[in-house]
XYZ file of C-alpha atoms in Angstrom:
342
model
C 10.019 10.061 -41.542
C 6.845 10.161 -39.491
C 6.170 9.070 -35.938
C 3.245 7.014 -34.682
C 2.864 7.127 -30.910
C 0.786 4.776 -28.802
C 0.485 6.095 -25.254
C -0.347 3.595 -22.508
C -1.204 6.127 -19.758
C -0.145 5.270 -16.764
C 22.740 16.854 -22.572
C 22.685 12.804 -22.508
C 26.020 11.110 -21.782
C 27.376 7.628 -22.352
C 28.148 5.998 -19.031
C 30.801 3.331 -18.538
C 29.435 0.074 -17.145
C 30.102 -0.525 -13.446
C 28.767 -2.918 -10.809
C 25.501 -4.415 -12.007
C 26.009 -2.814 -15.412
C 28.452 -5.530 -16.399
C 25.630 -7.538 -17.987
C 24.743 -6.771 -21.587
C 21.325 -6.162 -23.075
C 20.600 -9.383 -24.981
C 17.819 -11.267 -26.745
C 15.892 -14.063 -25.047
C 15.559 -15.838 -28.390
C 18.856 -15.600 -30.229
C 17.931 -17.531 -33.390
C 15.192 -17.344 -36.028
C 14.554 -19.024 -39.371
C 14.927 -17.203 -42.699
C 11.719 -15.742 -44.126
C 9.841 -16.325 -40.854
C 7.519 -14.396 -38.595
C 9.090 -14.171 -35.153
C 8.853 -12.539 -31.732
C 11.987 -10.741 -30.543
C 12.361 -10.415 -26.774
C 14.884 -7.846 -25.573
C 16.248 -8.388 -22.045
C 17.234 -5.250 -20.105
C 19.119 -6.513 -17.015
C 20.081 -3.254 -15.281
C 19.887 0.529 -15.268
C 22.566 3.135 -15.862
C 25.157 3.439 -13.067
C 22.531 2.417 -10.528
C 19.759 4.625 -11.863
C 16.424 3.136 -13.035
C 15.701 2.784 -16.746
C 13.012 5.199 -17.959
C 13.189 4.630 -21.714
C 14.287 1.865 -24.097
C 14.866 2.554 -27.809
C 15.395 -0.156 -30.406
C 16.427 0.543 -34.005
C 15.072 -2.135 -36.321
C 17.617 -3.560 -38.774
C 17.179 -3.925 -42.529
C 15.527 -7.265 -43.153
C 13.092 -7.007 -40.219
C 9.732 -5.721 -41.426
C 6.234 -4.856 -40.220
C 7.250 -4.678 -36.555
C 4.547 -4.574 -33.890
C 5.620 -3.981 -30.283
C 3.943 -5.421 -27.204
C 2.495 -2.698 -24.951
C 3.748 -2.534 -21.363
C 1.620 -1.264 -18.491
C 3.060 1.967 -17.096
C 5.073 2.773 -20.234
C 4.276 4.991 -23.212
C 4.888 3.370 -26.574
C 6.202 5.284 -29.589
C 6.597 3.787 -33.054
C 8.692 5.673 -35.569
C 7.962 4.945 -39.216
C 10.143 5.592 -42.229
C 11.279 4.207 -45.576
C 12.919 0.793 -45.641
C 16.431 0.719 -47.094
C 15.345 -2.258 -49.174
C 11.640 -2.808 -49.935
C 10.340 -6.353 -49.636
C 7.685 -8.381 -51.381
C 4.695 -9.148 -49.194
C 2.596 -11.726 -51.053
C 2.858 -9.807 -54.293
C 2.683 -6.340 -52.742
C 5.806 -4.196 -52.577
C 6.224 -2.757 -49.070
C 8.633 0.171 -48.964
C 7.978 1.761 -45.555
C 6.949 0.877 -42.023
C 8.245 0.891 -38.441
C 11.985 1.570 -38.203
C 12.338 2.290 -34.482
C 10.411 1.421 -31.309
C 10.553 3.373 -28.056
C 9.116 2.422 -24.669
C 9.064 5.690 -22.690
C 8.248 7.243 -19.325
C 8.496 3.985 -17.393
C 10.465 3.015 -14.307
C 12.606 -0.134 -14.240
C 14.757 -0.137 -11.068
C 18.434 -1.007 -11.411
C 18.058 -4.137 -9.271
C 15.274 -5.518 -11.502
C 15.198 -6.682 -15.113
C 12.439 -6.717 -17.717
C 11.739 -7.925 -21.251
C 10.583 -5.681 -24.106
C 8.984 -7.644 -26.936
C 7.988 -7.040 -30.548
C 7.111 -9.205 -33.523
C 7.860 -8.895 -37.214
C 8.795 -10.571 -40.496
C 12.323 -11.555 -41.475
C 12.756 -11.186 -45.230
C 15.699 -11.147 -47.624
C 18.266 -12.143 -44.974
C 20.753 -14.865 -45.897
C 20.956 -18.064 -43.892
C 23.826 -17.668 -41.429
C 23.640 -13.873 -41.247
C 22.765 -11.913 -38.112
C 20.473 -8.951 -37.504
C 21.658 -6.315 -35.010
C 18.977 -4.620 -32.905
C 20.832 -1.500 -31.746
C 19.431 -0.477 -28.362
C 19.643 2.614 -26.166
C 18.657 2.855 -22.491
C 17.805 6.233 -20.993
C 17.985 6.631 -17.215
C 17.143 10.251 -16.459
C 20.194 12.198 -17.644
C 22.294 9.058 -18.205
C 22.481 6.796 -21.244
C 23.623 3.235 -21.966
C 24.164 2.394 -25.653
C 24.213 -1.166 -26.951
C 25.009 -0.442 -30.580
C 28.391 -1.935 -31.491
C 28.529 -4.557 -34.237
C 31.713 -6.570 -34.784
C 33.462 -6.066 -38.112
C 34.223 -9.193 -40.184
C 37.011 -11.151 -38.500
C 36.545 -9.391 -35.158
C 35.585 -11.326 -32.035
C 32.153 -10.013 -30.901
C 33.160 -10.691 -27.285
C 35.779 -7.968 -27.579
C 33.092 -5.314 -27.907
C 32.330 -3.155 -24.898
C 28.746 -2.323 -25.841
C 27.567 -5.014 -28.287
C 24.217 -4.697 -30.008
C 21.832 -7.616 -29.359
C 22.065 -10.044 -32.294
C 19.478 -12.349 -33.848
C 21.102 -15.150 -35.840
C 19.259 -16.305 -38.951
C 19.671 -20.081 -39.232
C 17.497 -22.634 -41.007
C 19.130 -25.565 -39.211
C 19.246 -24.070 -35.742
C 16.598 -23.868 -33.063
C 14.229 -21.159 -34.288
C 12.724 -18.377 -32.272
C 8.979 -18.736 -31.616
C 7.298 -18.144 -34.964
C 4.089 -16.286 -35.582
C 1.122 -18.062 -37.082
C 1.272 -17.018 -40.736
C -2.425 -16.244 -40.934
C -2.339 -14.148 -37.792
C 0.024 -11.405 -38.838
C -2.028 -9.263 -41.175
C 0.916 -9.612 -43.636
C 1.640 -5.986 -44.213
C 2.945 -2.829 -42.703
C 1.929 -2.407 -39.104
C -1.619 -3.555 -38.334
C -3.272 -2.863 -34.981
C -6.702 -4.395 -35.456
C -6.511 -6.716 -32.485
C -5.268 -3.984 -30.160
C -8.204 -1.752 -30.921
C -6.157 0.256 -33.413
C -7.849 -0.406 -36.710
C -11.099 -0.960 -38.482
C -13.535 -3.361 -36.833
C -13.382 -6.942 -38.025
C -16.379 -9.183 -38.501
C -17.015 -12.034 -36.099
C -19.521 -14.815 -36.642
C -22.660 -14.886 -34.544
C -21.560 -17.953 -32.601
C -18.489 -16.085 -31.357
C -20.394 -13.243 -29.662
C -22.244 -13.168 -26.358
C -26.028 -13.292 -26.381
C -27.636 -10.053 -25.070
C -28.037 -9.727 -21.288
C -29.845 -7.032 -19.282
C -28.929 -5.160 -16.140
C -31.617 -2.657 -15.202
C -32.019 -0.267 -18.122
C -28.752 -1.448 -19.680
C -28.336 -4.153 -22.302
C -24.965 -5.758 -23.112
C -24.601 -7.508 -26.456
C -22.145 -8.521 -29.196
C -19.361 -9.000 -26.652
C -16.276 -11.073 -27.447
C -12.553 -11.396 -26.781
C -9.785 -11.802 -29.330
C -7.737 -14.992 -29.402
C -4.128 -14.530 -28.298
C -0.856 -16.089 -29.398
C 1.006 -18.476 -27.045
C 2.971 -16.625 -24.379
C 1.305 -13.273 -24.973
C 0.022 -11.630 -21.765
C -2.268 -8.933 -23.201
C -5.660 -9.447 -24.867
C -8.400 -7.255 -26.331
C -12.132 -7.296 -25.654
C -15.237 -5.560 -27.065
C -18.922 -5.115 -26.160
C -21.941 -3.026 -27.164
C -23.858 -1.336 -24.313
C -27.315 0.181 -24.845
C -29.014 2.411 -22.262
C -32.833 2.432 -22.516
C -33.230 4.486 -19.334
C -33.857 8.173 -18.753
C -30.542 8.712 -16.954
C -26.948 8.304 -18.047
C -24.880 5.542 -16.478
C -21.154 4.831 -16.509
C -19.039 1.699 -16.932
C -16.555 2.198 -14.095
C -14.571 -1.055 -14.067
C -14.142 -4.521 -15.576
C -12.426 -7.549 -14.053
C -11.779 -11.205 -14.810
C -10.095 -14.058 -12.928
C -8.232 -14.796 -16.176
C -6.389 -11.436 -16.078
C -4.298 -9.626 -13.509
C -6.165 -6.459 -14.370
C -8.540 -5.176 -17.038
C -8.256 -1.594 -18.259
C -10.784 0.537 -20.127
C -9.009 2.172 -23.062
C -9.696 4.648 -25.822
C -7.875 4.753 -29.157
C -7.785 7.962 -31.175
C -5.730 9.497 -33.980
C -4.413 13.070 -34.154
C -2.621 13.453 -37.455
C 0.181 10.855 -37.411
C -0.002 10.457 -33.647
C -1.800 7.318 -32.462
C -2.865 7.621 -28.820
C -4.112 4.767 -26.658
C -4.937 5.778 -23.114
C -6.698 4.229 -20.124
C -9.915 5.912 -19.019
C -9.589 6.518 -15.299
C -13.152 7.827 -15.077
C -14.710 4.973 -17.030
C -16.987 5.191 -20.054
C -20.257 7.138 -19.997
C -23.375 5.446 -21.375
C -25.760 8.360 -22.155
C -29.504 7.965 -21.651
C -31.197 6.526 -24.719
C -27.859 5.905 -26.425
C -25.726 2.943 -27.453
C -21.961 2.865 -26.904
C -19.910 0.344 -28.852
C -16.524 -0.808 -27.578
C -14.780 -1.835 -30.785
C -11.405 -1.810 -32.561
C -10.353 1.768 -33.273
C -12.248 3.342 -30.347
C -13.227 2.343 -26.828
C -12.066 -1.177 -25.939
C -11.041 -3.444 -23.072
C -7.427 -4.443 -22.458
C -6.867 -7.615 -20.431
C -3.406 -7.377 -18.836
C -1.185 -10.040 -17.233
C -3.069 -12.957 -18.776
C -1.332 -16.143 -17.580
C -3.041 -18.485 -20.046
C -3.715 -16.846 -23.439
C -7.308 -16.771 -24.643
C -7.897 -19.424 -27.314
C -10.599 -19.531 -29.963
C -13.628 -21.366 -28.610
C -12.909 -20.503 -24.950
C -15.334 -18.629 -22.739
C -13.952 -16.214 -20.166
C -15.804 -14.938 -17.061
C -15.880 -11.145 -17.055
C -17.505 -8.828 -14.497
C -18.778 -5.409 -15.588
C -19.422 -2.773 -12.888
C -21.652 0.233 -13.621
C -22.031 3.342 -11.517
C -25.832 3.059 -11.206
C -26.938 -0.281 -12.599
C -24.452 -2.209 -10.466
C -22.541 -5.389 -11.276
C -23.071 -8.215 -13.733
C -20.906 -11.258 -14.525
C -21.052 -12.742 -18.012
C -19.156 -15.359 -20.007
C -17.454 -13.808 -23.039
C -16.620 -16.077 -25.979
C -13.195 -15.930 -27.615
C -13.175 -15.340 -31.368
C -10.280 -15.700 -33.781
C -8.989 -12.582 -35.476
C -11.086 -11.570 -38.470
C -9.892 -10.979 -42.023
C -6.788 -8.818 -42.043
C -6.497 -8.925 -38.280
C -4.380 -10.810 -35.827
C -4.328 -11.790 -32.203
C -3.546 -9.210 -29.573
C 0.132 -9.037 -28.885
């Protein structure tokens, strides 16, 4: 088994539930259709015996494939990959391995607050009427809450002390929000739209026309379309410096996002690291720096209304020497093999 970690920089004991810990960890969306793409939203309503939650671990059940978690500001994200117990057919391709566990780490969720941890994936080979158990562990410093019990046949699930969150598979029930089939990438985990994969082509009409700010030129800028309800989006731009001195992109902002972070994606063996760049991005003299999937990129956080293909979004770039410029960035759909930012 190998581990893929995505870092968003910013002796354990089982504790009996008391006080606010009487509420269980549950799913926002408790039902999904067979053979569907769906978003699972895990609700964590409390800490451990009054202590804040610092880590949430979810084991993915057999029948849930190609999982992709939603990053959370202030939390590190670790994706553990391994072999599936039962391979599945993905449009004629046999997929035998992929994400088997997701961990949000090094965060701080106070006991008197709750939060939602989301991930998407494909349900395959699960019978109508069955349920998938997403066994979950909370870590709160040196304390642990485990939500991993699954009722045996004939046993009332309400009798369990620490029930695992369940997703019911039902073709005639209200389904969970489904993913657009063309937007998933249809395979083992794909991070194109988060800046984690090879660059995807965009048509000329979907990129910003070049603009100049002093010795700097900004071109080929665009945002990725997002799925409904998703609060994080990716953006890219090419910056050329024709001057004799280096400059630095120090910040980016937009009224469409709560905050915009400058990020870098890099791989070290099987460890995938995505980190914010507190000191910005240097634009050397006479050089061109490309913000693109798989390297430097922009991450638009807390987006209230997801970016849709065909939109234009006002974005302000601030440089250390050249100053400030506001441009309208077009929104492009995900390219071949890609998907919208989750």
